[in-house]
XYZ file of C-alpha atoms in Angstrom:
630
model
C 102.196 192.976 92.558
C 103.447 191.319 89.364
C 106.630 192.388 87.488
C 106.036 193.617 83.898
C 107.086 190.888 81.487
C 110.571 191.338 79.975
C 110.674 191.888 76.221
C 111.170 188.871 73.882
C 114.577 187.839 72.788
C 116.593 190.638 71.442
C 119.976 190.679 69.588
C 121.571 193.848 71.041
C 121.347 196.686 73.593
C 120.563 199.612 71.329
C 120.363 203.341 71.714
C 116.597 203.186 71.803
C 116.565 200.809 74.749
C 119.169 202.809 76.535
C 117.134 205.923 76.283
C 113.951 204.207 77.261
C 115.502 202.841 80.346
C 116.894 206.187 81.452
C 113.664 207.967 80.864
C 111.485 205.347 82.731
C 113.802 205.624 85.779
C 113.772 209.395 85.718
C 110.089 209.362 85.547
C 109.797 207.135 88.564
C 108.925 203.843 86.787
C 110.421 200.439 87.111
C 112.073 198.501 84.232
C 112.138 194.915 83.154
C 114.071 194.175 79.932
C 115.394 191.147 78.230
C 118.963 191.538 77.161
C 121.048 189.619 74.654
C 122.184 185.966 75.449
C 119.473 185.510 78.059
C 120.561 188.563 79.986
C 118.061 190.675 81.992
C 117.605 193.976 83.513
C 115.149 194.164 86.464
C 114.771 197.426 88.403
C 111.603 197.146 90.618
C 111.488 200.929 91.136
C 114.012 203.710 91.205
C 116.602 202.785 93.995
C 120.061 204.092 94.577
C 121.846 200.786 93.858
C 122.190 198.073 91.201
C 123.380 194.528 91.542
C 125.401 193.139 88.601
C 126.469 189.840 87.316
C 128.686 189.225 84.203
C 129.252 185.647 83.147
C 132.934 184.766 82.770
C 134.209 184.368 79.156
C 136.130 181.066 79.347
C 134.127 178.867 81.887
C 130.688 177.843 82.839
C 129.324 179.560 86.107
C 126.092 177.682 87.014
C 124.176 179.196 89.892
C 126.028 182.365 90.597
C 123.616 184.681 88.814
C 120.838 183.486 91.043
C 122.595 185.021 94.108
C 121.417 188.534 93.004
C 118.101 187.774 91.189
C 115.968 188.189 94.212
C 117.147 191.861 94.561
C 115.012 194.837 93.747
C 117.548 196.018 91.157
C 119.729 193.746 89.122
C 121.483 193.381 85.951
C 122.452 190.013 84.373
C 124.997 190.493 81.480
C 126.051 187.092 80.180
C 127.939 188.647 77.319
C 130.371 191.210 78.582
C 131.486 192.003 74.989
C 128.076 193.397 74.223
C 128.753 197.101 72.959
C 125.652 198.550 74.638
C 126.318 197.129 78.082
C 128.388 199.961 79.489
C 126.231 202.838 78.037
C 123.191 201.027 79.569
C 124.856 200.943 83.054
C 125.916 204.609 82.634
C 122.274 205.650 81.730
C 121.065 203.808 84.843
C 123.688 205.436 87.002
C 122.953 208.885 85.551
C 119.227 208.653 86.168
C 119.394 207.279 89.656
C 122.326 209.365 90.911
C 120.543 212.367 89.668
C 117.551 211.396 91.923
C 119.415 210.273 95.037
C 122.760 212.119 94.798
C 124.847 208.897 94.901
C 124.656 205.390 93.424
C 125.985 201.967 94.564
C 127.027 199.173 92.217
C 127.856 195.798 93.706
C 129.093 193.187 91.160
C 129.165 189.494 92.118
C 131.138 186.737 90.630
C 132.265 183.243 91.576
C 135.872 182.209 92.567
C 137.550 180.026 89.839
C 140.038 178.173 91.933
C 139.070 174.803 93.673
C 139.514 174.553 97.352
C 142.690 172.672 98.585
C 140.760 169.518 99.063
C 139.741 169.394 95.492
C 136.025 169.480 96.201
C 133.418 171.245 98.168
C 131.489 169.486 101.052
C 128.873 170.543 103.593
C 131.744 171.183 105.950
C 133.393 173.620 103.407
C 133.058 177.300 104.444
C 131.671 179.907 101.946
C 134.380 182.282 101.303
C 133.407 185.921 100.390
C 136.164 188.357 99.211
C 135.080 191.901 99.105
C 136.885 193.984 96.474
C 137.271 197.812 96.459
C 139.752 200.167 94.715
C 139.735 202.362 97.825
C 142.623 202.389 100.147
C 142.221 200.980 103.703
C 142.425 204.489 105.317
C 139.692 205.837 103.060
C 137.087 203.110 103.053
C 133.373 204.257 103.052
C 131.343 202.982 105.906
C 129.233 200.964 103.447
C 132.268 198.703 102.939
C 132.462 197.982 106.608
C 128.707 197.318 106.689
C 128.902 194.762 103.931
C 131.810 193.030 105.595
C 129.831 192.964 109.017
C 126.651 191.722 107.285
C 128.539 188.784 105.495
C 130.338 187.970 108.895
C 126.977 187.837 110.617
C 125.545 185.173 108.267
C 124.703 182.065 110.198
C 126.720 179.813 107.968
C 130.265 178.591 107.891
C 132.029 181.280 106.210
C 135.222 183.310 105.734
C 135.304 186.996 104.818
C 138.169 188.804 103.323
C 138.484 192.525 102.383
C 140.691 193.289 99.460
C 141.540 196.962 99.084
C 143.174 198.868 96.401
C 143.042 196.201 93.718
C 139.878 197.055 91.683
C 136.416 195.825 92.031
C 135.798 193.869 88.888
C 135.830 190.017 88.000
C 139.061 188.675 86.642
C 139.764 189.637 82.990
C 136.927 192.211 82.993
C 137.003 195.980 82.662
C 134.962 198.240 84.897
C 131.393 199.044 83.795
C 131.966 202.712 84.462
C 135.066 204.851 83.736
C 136.750 206.822 86.543
C 135.292 210.093 85.428
C 131.787 208.818 85.397
C 132.214 207.283 88.828
C 133.435 210.575 90.267
C 130.836 212.704 88.485
C 127.950 210.604 89.642
C 129.263 209.827 93.191
C 129.239 206.110 92.506
C 130.597 203.508 94.809
C 131.754 200.343 93.078
C 132.158 197.209 95.030
C 132.786 193.559 94.008
C 132.109 190.269 95.922
C 133.803 186.993 94.922
C 131.893 183.960 96.276
C 133.368 180.482 96.563
C 130.799 178.371 94.519
C 129.984 175.818 97.269
C 126.550 175.540 95.712
C 127.731 173.326 92.865
C 130.001 170.313 92.349
C 133.563 171.515 91.713
C 134.164 168.840 88.978
C 130.815 168.280 87.248
C 129.229 171.692 87.817
C 126.062 169.978 89.089
C 123.949 172.481 91.159
C 123.240 171.807 94.711
C 119.874 173.419 94.769
C 119.099 173.290 98.505
C 122.492 174.887 99.257
C 122.003 177.543 96.717
C 118.474 178.356 97.965
C 119.705 178.746 101.505
C 122.793 180.871 100.511
C 120.563 183.140 98.274
C 118.299 184.109 101.198
C 121.244 184.872 103.583
C 123.268 186.788 100.906
C 120.241 188.748 99.973
C 119.815 189.708 103.709
C 123.564 190.890 103.747
C 123.069 192.933 100.637
C 119.886 194.621 101.886
C 121.576 195.808 105.165
C 124.480 197.246 102.861
C 121.951 199.123 100.615
C 120.284 200.401 103.788
C 123.454 201.819 105.218
C 124.509 203.298 101.841
C 121.017 204.936 101.357
C 121.013 206.451 104.819
C 124.629 207.742 104.686
C 125.210 208.675 101.078
C 121.689 209.876 99.955
C 118.899 212.030 101.163
C 116.493 209.034 101.272
C 115.588 207.601 104.829
C 114.160 204.082 104.368
C 112.796 202.867 107.694
C 114.119 199.249 107.455
C 116.523 197.252 105.291
C 113.647 195.181 103.922
C 111.902 198.315 102.511
C 114.646 198.184 99.931
C 113.674 194.680 98.902
C 111.761 193.546 95.944
C 108.044 194.387 95.720
C 107.052 193.035 92.280
C 107.056 189.319 91.505
C 107.341 187.350 88.283
C 104.095 185.465 87.411
C 105.731 182.222 88.352
C 105.495 183.129 92.017
C 101.671 183.713 92.075
C 101.023 180.632 89.677
C 102.920 178.323 91.997
C 101.215 179.847 95.113
C 97.791 179.422 93.521
C 98.513 175.714 92.673
C 99.802 174.937 96.023
C 96.760 176.765 97.702
C 94.322 174.712 95.455
C 95.991 171.457 96.370
C 95.924 172.382 100.102
C 92.165 173.006 99.757
C 91.812 169.556 98.314
C 93.923 167.714 100.860
C 92.105 168.801 104.106
C 93.956 166.157 106.135
C 92.328 166.915 109.422
C 88.839 166.293 107.871
C 90.062 163.053 106.356
C 91.413 161.627 109.554
C 88.459 162.707 111.848
C 86.057 159.786 112.571
C 82.586 159.866 111.192
C 81.269 157.476 113.807
C 82.503 158.961 117.047
C 78.991 158.691 118.822
C 78.582 155.154 117.852
C 82.156 154.268 118.733
C 81.680 155.730 122.159
C 78.482 153.606 122.729
C 80.251 150.522 121.616
C 83.256 151.360 123.925
C 80.956 151.890 126.804
C 79.063 148.626 126.066
C 82.394 146.877 126.409
C 82.898 148.445 129.854
C 85.618 150.675 128.396
C 88.020 147.765 128.017
C 88.139 147.150 124.282
C 89.733 149.779 121.849
C 87.038 151.291 119.749
C 86.917 151.090 115.993
C 86.824 154.359 114.044
C 85.572 154.927 110.566
C 86.535 157.651 108.102
C 85.347 159.426 105.093
C 86.186 157.964 101.761
C 88.905 159.848 99.938
C 87.762 162.118 97.188
C 91.130 162.080 95.575
C 94.000 159.680 94.502
C 97.049 160.473 96.667
C 99.286 159.408 93.738
C 97.616 161.830 91.410
C 98.004 164.584 93.984
C 101.637 163.937 94.438
C 102.124 164.111 90.679
C 100.367 167.532 90.664
C 102.322 168.736 93.633
C 105.724 167.992 91.904
C 104.677 169.195 88.541
C 104.589 172.762 90.084
C 107.597 174.543 88.726
C 109.690 176.864 90.955
C 112.591 177.191 88.466
C 111.589 180.732 87.285
C 111.037 182.237 90.780
C 113.651 184.864 91.420
C 112.734 185.951 94.881
C 114.557 183.702 97.489
C 112.067 184.415 100.325
C 109.044 183.425 98.163
C 110.952 180.407 96.723
C 111.767 179.266 100.375
C 108.076 179.591 101.412
C 106.764 177.718 98.357
C 109.248 174.918 98.668
C 108.672 174.432 102.384
C 104.953 174.202 101.787
C 105.446 171.629 99.085
C 107.281 169.432 101.511
C 104.497 169.790 104.134
C 101.726 168.903 101.584
C 103.677 165.873 100.508
C 103.734 164.713 104.143
C 100.037 165.413 104.529
C 99.163 163.377 101.486
C 101.276 160.480 102.800
C 99.689 160.794 106.181
C 96.100 160.505 104.733
C 97.377 157.571 102.515
C 98.642 155.773 105.605
C 95.383 156.077 107.645
C 94.864 153.099 110.053
C 98.504 151.772 109.513
C 101.454 151.805 111.849
C 103.088 154.207 109.436
C 100.511 156.972 110.217
C 102.128 157.853 113.614
C 105.554 158.190 112.046
C 104.103 160.569 109.338
C 102.293 162.495 112.074
C 105.563 163.034 113.999
C 107.084 164.622 110.882
C 104.359 167.277 110.945
C 103.969 167.580 114.682
C 106.914 166.740 116.953
C 106.668 164.641 120.149
C 105.883 166.238 123.571
C 109.146 167.682 125.118
C 109.734 167.236 128.829
C 109.130 170.831 129.716
C 105.743 170.739 128.139
C 104.893 167.562 129.780
C 105.853 168.853 133.135
C 103.493 171.892 132.598
C 100.658 169.598 131.592
C 101.051 167.354 134.703
C 101.299 170.495 136.863
C 98.003 171.758 135.467
C 96.382 168.370 136.013
C 97.409 168.311 139.598
C 95.629 171.614 140.374
C 92.383 171.072 142.437
C 89.392 170.652 140.249
C 86.789 173.476 140.212
C 83.311 173.274 138.863
C 83.057 174.506 135.166
C 80.899 177.529 134.611
C 78.225 175.373 133.181
C 75.726 175.883 135.886
C 73.795 178.435 134.072
C 72.809 175.947 131.388
C 73.985 174.727 128.073
C 73.364 175.525 124.556
C 72.534 172.949 121.778
C 74.216 172.663 118.448
C 71.451 174.708 116.734
C 71.621 177.399 119.279
C 75.536 177.599 118.779
C 75.030 177.673 115.015
C 72.804 180.643 115.307
C 75.306 182.418 117.450
C 78.038 181.446 115.018
C 76.028 182.972 112.095
C 75.666 186.149 114.055
C 79.332 186.299 114.759
C 80.223 185.760 111.180
C 77.663 188.371 110.136
C 79.676 190.904 112.313
C 82.771 190.234 110.143
C 80.777 190.233 106.826
C 79.496 193.694 107.566
C 83.028 194.879 107.892
C 84.475 192.914 105.023
C 81.928 191.590 102.469
C 84.167 188.972 101.093
C 83.555 186.860 104.232
C 81.320 184.172 102.747
C 81.766 181.565 105.622
C 78.946 179.235 106.295
C 77.761 177.469 109.490
C 76.724 173.738 109.386
C 75.599 171.281 111.948
C 76.887 167.878 110.819
C 76.152 164.368 111.948
C 79.464 163.046 110.587
C 81.517 165.494 112.853
C 82.459 164.741 116.489
C 80.881 166.891 119.294
C 82.409 170.346 119.282
C 83.269 172.979 116.755
C 85.772 173.082 114.123
C 86.683 175.231 110.969
C 87.484 173.846 107.583
C 88.250 175.948 104.549
C 86.880 179.027 106.398
C 83.498 177.468 107.309
C 82.264 176.567 110.780
C 81.117 173.018 111.421
C 79.365 171.954 114.615
C 78.985 168.341 115.546
C 75.483 167.087 115.855
C 74.623 166.550 119.507
C 77.066 169.300 120.744
C 76.203 170.915 123.987
C 78.344 173.669 125.492
C 78.122 175.559 128.689
C 76.629 179.042 128.189
C 79.720 180.491 129.991
C 82.043 178.911 127.436
C 80.269 179.624 124.183
C 81.709 183.061 123.511
C 85.229 181.826 124.194
C 84.951 178.958 121.698
C 83.333 181.274 119.105
C 86.324 183.661 119.473
C 88.535 180.606 119.140
C 86.807 179.266 115.963
C 85.432 182.439 114.345
C 87.449 185.212 115.840
C 90.710 183.477 115.132
C 90.369 180.611 112.640
C 87.865 182.253 110.366
C 89.385 185.703 110.781
C 92.854 184.635 109.887
C 91.467 182.580 107.002
C 89.917 185.670 105.360
C 92.726 187.915 106.270
C 95.036 185.494 104.547
C 92.679 185.154 101.513
C 92.904 188.924 101.102
C 96.631 188.814 100.531
C 98.285 188.196 97.235
C 100.098 185.186 98.876
C 97.238 182.655 98.983
C 99.106 180.269 101.209
C 98.458 182.623 104.057
C 94.785 181.403 104.057
C 95.543 177.702 103.548
C 98.362 177.932 106.064
C 102.161 178.277 105.759
C 104.050 175.163 106.882
C 103.641 174.369 110.566
C 101.063 177.141 111.199
C 98.874 175.067 113.575
C 100.886 175.743 116.743
C 100.697 179.478 116.514
C 97.180 179.323 115.197
C 95.877 177.130 118.041
C 97.842 178.988 120.647
C 96.447 182.291 119.371
C 92.886 180.833 119.373
C 93.213 179.565 123.010
C 94.602 183.060 123.902
C 91.488 184.588 122.454
C 89.495 182.468 124.956
C 91.608 184.041 127.735
C 91.118 187.610 126.383
C 87.267 187.234 126.635
C 87.518 185.781 130.045
C 86.450 182.235 129.254
C 89.682 180.237 129.490
C 88.832 178.246 132.559
C 90.774 175.779 134.527
C 88.563 173.011 133.204
C 89.555 174.110 129.652
C 93.253 174.117 130.486
C 92.892 170.711 132.023
C 91.693 169.375 128.697
C 94.565 170.970 126.883
C 96.930 169.405 129.370
C 95.224 166.040 129.025
C 95.794 166.218 125.158
C 99.493 166.629 125.849
C 99.522 163.653 128.238
C 97.741 161.601 125.733
C 100.206 162.490 123.057
C 103.146 161.529 125.133
C 101.517 158.150 126.064
C 100.713 157.483 122.427
C 104.307 157.972 121.359
C 105.439 155.670 124.346
C 103.152 152.907 122.859
C 100.245 153.039 125.156
C 96.902 151.827 123.739
C 93.564 153.844 123.400
C 92.116 152.015 126.446
C 95.187 152.576 128.684
C 95.190 156.358 127.864
C 91.427 156.496 128.485
C 91.766 154.936 131.950
C 94.622 157.181 132.941
C 92.600 160.268 132.033
C 89.438 158.952 133.722
C 90.769 157.213 136.725
C 93.948 159.216 137.567
C 92.920 162.643 136.384
C 89.162 162.428 137.128
C 87.829 163.296 133.684
C 84.221 162.264 132.781
C 83.876 159.049 130.628
C 82.963 161.122 127.519
C 85.665 163.760 128.054
C 88.379 161.121 128.459
C 86.989 159.376 125.246
C 86.968 162.496 123.308
C 90.595 163.361 124.193
C 91.817 159.931 123.459
C 89.955 159.769 120.184
C 91.411 162.958 118.918
C 94.857 161.676 119.597
C 94.399 158.052 118.443
C 92.528 158.980 115.261
C 93.937 157.733 111.986
C 96.491 155.638 113.693
C 97.958 158.325 116.087
C 97.811 162.018 115.400
C 100.383 164.051 117.600
C 98.711 167.395 116.657
C 96.901 167.990 119.928
C 100.001 168.949 121.859
C 100.132 172.187 119.819
C 97.211 173.877 121.786
C 99.076 174.133 125.077
C 102.540 174.482 123.486
C 101.150 177.278 121.247
C 99.529 179.065 124.143
C 102.728 179.146 125.944
C 104.539 180.570 122.954
C 101.897 183.203 122.275
C 102.092 184.320 125.944
C 105.901 184.466 125.680
C 105.761 186.467 122.406
C 103.270 189.019 123.967
C 105.371 189.418 127.085
C 108.509 189.890 124.930
C 106.772 192.878 123.255
C 105.408 191.118 120.183
C 102.540 192.742 118.256
C 99.406 190.491 118.241
C 98.257 192.168 115.002
C 101.135 190.507 113.131
C 99.787 187.109 114.118
C 96.486 187.843 112.522
C 97.687 188.554 108.965
C 96.987 184.906 108.024
C 97.866 181.407 109.100
C 101.719 181.180 109.829
C 104.114 179.661 112.311
C 106.250 181.496 114.709
C 109.207 180.742 112.536
C 107.671 182.743 109.743
C 107.224 185.936 111.653
C 110.547 187.363 110.321
C 109.434 186.605 106.837
C 105.933 188.074 107.299
C 107.531 191.288 108.689
C 109.929 191.364 105.694
C 107.079 190.940 103.238
C 105.242 193.801 105.044
C 108.105 196.030 104.845
C 108.611 195.255 101.099
C 104.822 196.024 100.629
C 104.214 192.608 99.188
C 101.591 191.998 101.900
C 98.705 194.435 102.500
C 97.069 195.495 105.820
C 94.666 192.864 107.023
C 90.995 193.812 106.584
C 89.704 192.141 109.676
C 90.390 192.648 113.261
C 88.885 190.133 115.798
C 85.947 191.435 117.748
C 87.772 190.430 120.939
C 90.458 192.932 120.154
C 87.843 195.807 120.511
C 86.634 194.808 123.913
C 87.996 196.982 126.853
C 88.325 193.966 129.111
C 90.457 192.174 126.451
C 92.756 195.121 126.374
C 93.224 194.924 130.134
C 93.934 191.236 130.034
C 96.351 191.766 127.190
C 98.107 194.434 129.095
C 98.417 192.170 132.141
C 100.237 189.666 129.901
C 102.615 192.409 128.595
C 103.685 193.513 132.102
C 104.566 189.877 133.100
C 101.458 188.417 134.570
C 101.409 184.571 134.029
C 98.297 183.427 132.304
C 97.902 180.610 134.788
C 97.757 183.071 137.628
C 94.618 184.724 136.387
C 92.479 181.684 135.745
């Protein structure tokens, strides 16, 4: 949902505006108004609280206003001398205290004094001072919640509670008089913040520090609003995030759309996948598997330099919501790395770019992979025959048709391609099958649930959301996505030991790549030591060495382990299907769901409706190890 646009520049807060604001809130509507001197009033919807910032009269105060601009109800008043300011606050308090029975105003300002060192550094703690005019023995529980919430922030901080000394910034009068405060059951609190987010001498803004602090400070405020609402009003929100902002300024969706469009253009995985895999295998075999193969790639359809210019021309300056700003900035960093990765194909730099996107194999994962590879080999379930690429394409079209019947926006296509290696892959929501692909009948459904039931379903679930990055993928989404896709194979009973061995082989190949081993050395280890066929060993090595060394393939086994642990710990699998996200994004996804920014997903994977899948899922929930049931 988009915030209504604020009015154009105005000279004063007049009686007409004050009446309009009060009436809108009383009617249950939100308000967004421009105020004099670049001030702003934004109330997402009627809520029993208001965050306030008033600029100091005698000094610049860069950045502090941003600490509250992500909240659902805030007032920026750069000009404290504005005659209409206090009547406006009173009208807001009257309308909302009448609705809720009580009202909370938290005013935030920055400390004026420098730290003893004369400067702020990354080691300097953020100091919060909470101000209330209440005596220590009469403090409302909301004050304690605010103090505890600030103490809980995972940053270096100091929190001090100042009682009985007022609740306003230095040299400023209260926004409401004592009689109004009593009459409307208002609680007035002040928070002074040490401005660690700017240079103490020049005032230069440290944007990354401010961005991080905004998110954490917002979380503390929302827990405070939640406690106040539960204790002092008749409203019963289910979660602190339900009191967060629901409407967004246009700048959020504009930046999101631009990033999603660039992500669609980049398609790094397509760009680094060889177009000559079959020919390369034949040449490799002709050399008795002793000479590293040469891979060829698609010509780039874009200029990397132009894409980076577009990427950094996207403006985030007007984005008020700290959570959305974090996601968008994080995605820009990832897209920058992907562009550089493509630009560095077939150079020594490629591997280092890859490691920035996909970390090296950790010892614990390597030990698991080696343990899997030591298990006795069993025949794969391919004895009942194999299906060709055309047969698989027909099944893929049928599977996609199942979802299209339930959600007509599913416009995915299926294509058999000669420039794609054997196997299946999804790109931009479409299923591509390599020419010459043959898959055992007993594995086809599992792989269709992997590609269609997971990758395509989450693509269109993400595309249905207002946040378009959920279909292109939030930063680092691949690990959860691939882990979930492999887990889908398990749920339909087609995750075989042979399949697990391939995932383990990919982990081993990535570890060997990062240790400096050659393609041929890795091929021989997989074939000679771990008894893979020539073609399978080649395919695993090709996936890992493509482009110059792509460390992505460790995410399949690592992601599977994380999905299993998530389910065993009580995690809801439906949350993982909202779109393409990483495990680190799950708290943010839940937050956006509580805030009603995200909608219910339109598609549920077919495998989630199967009784046998429910049984297997329950087995994992009660502690069965996935490797024990294969």
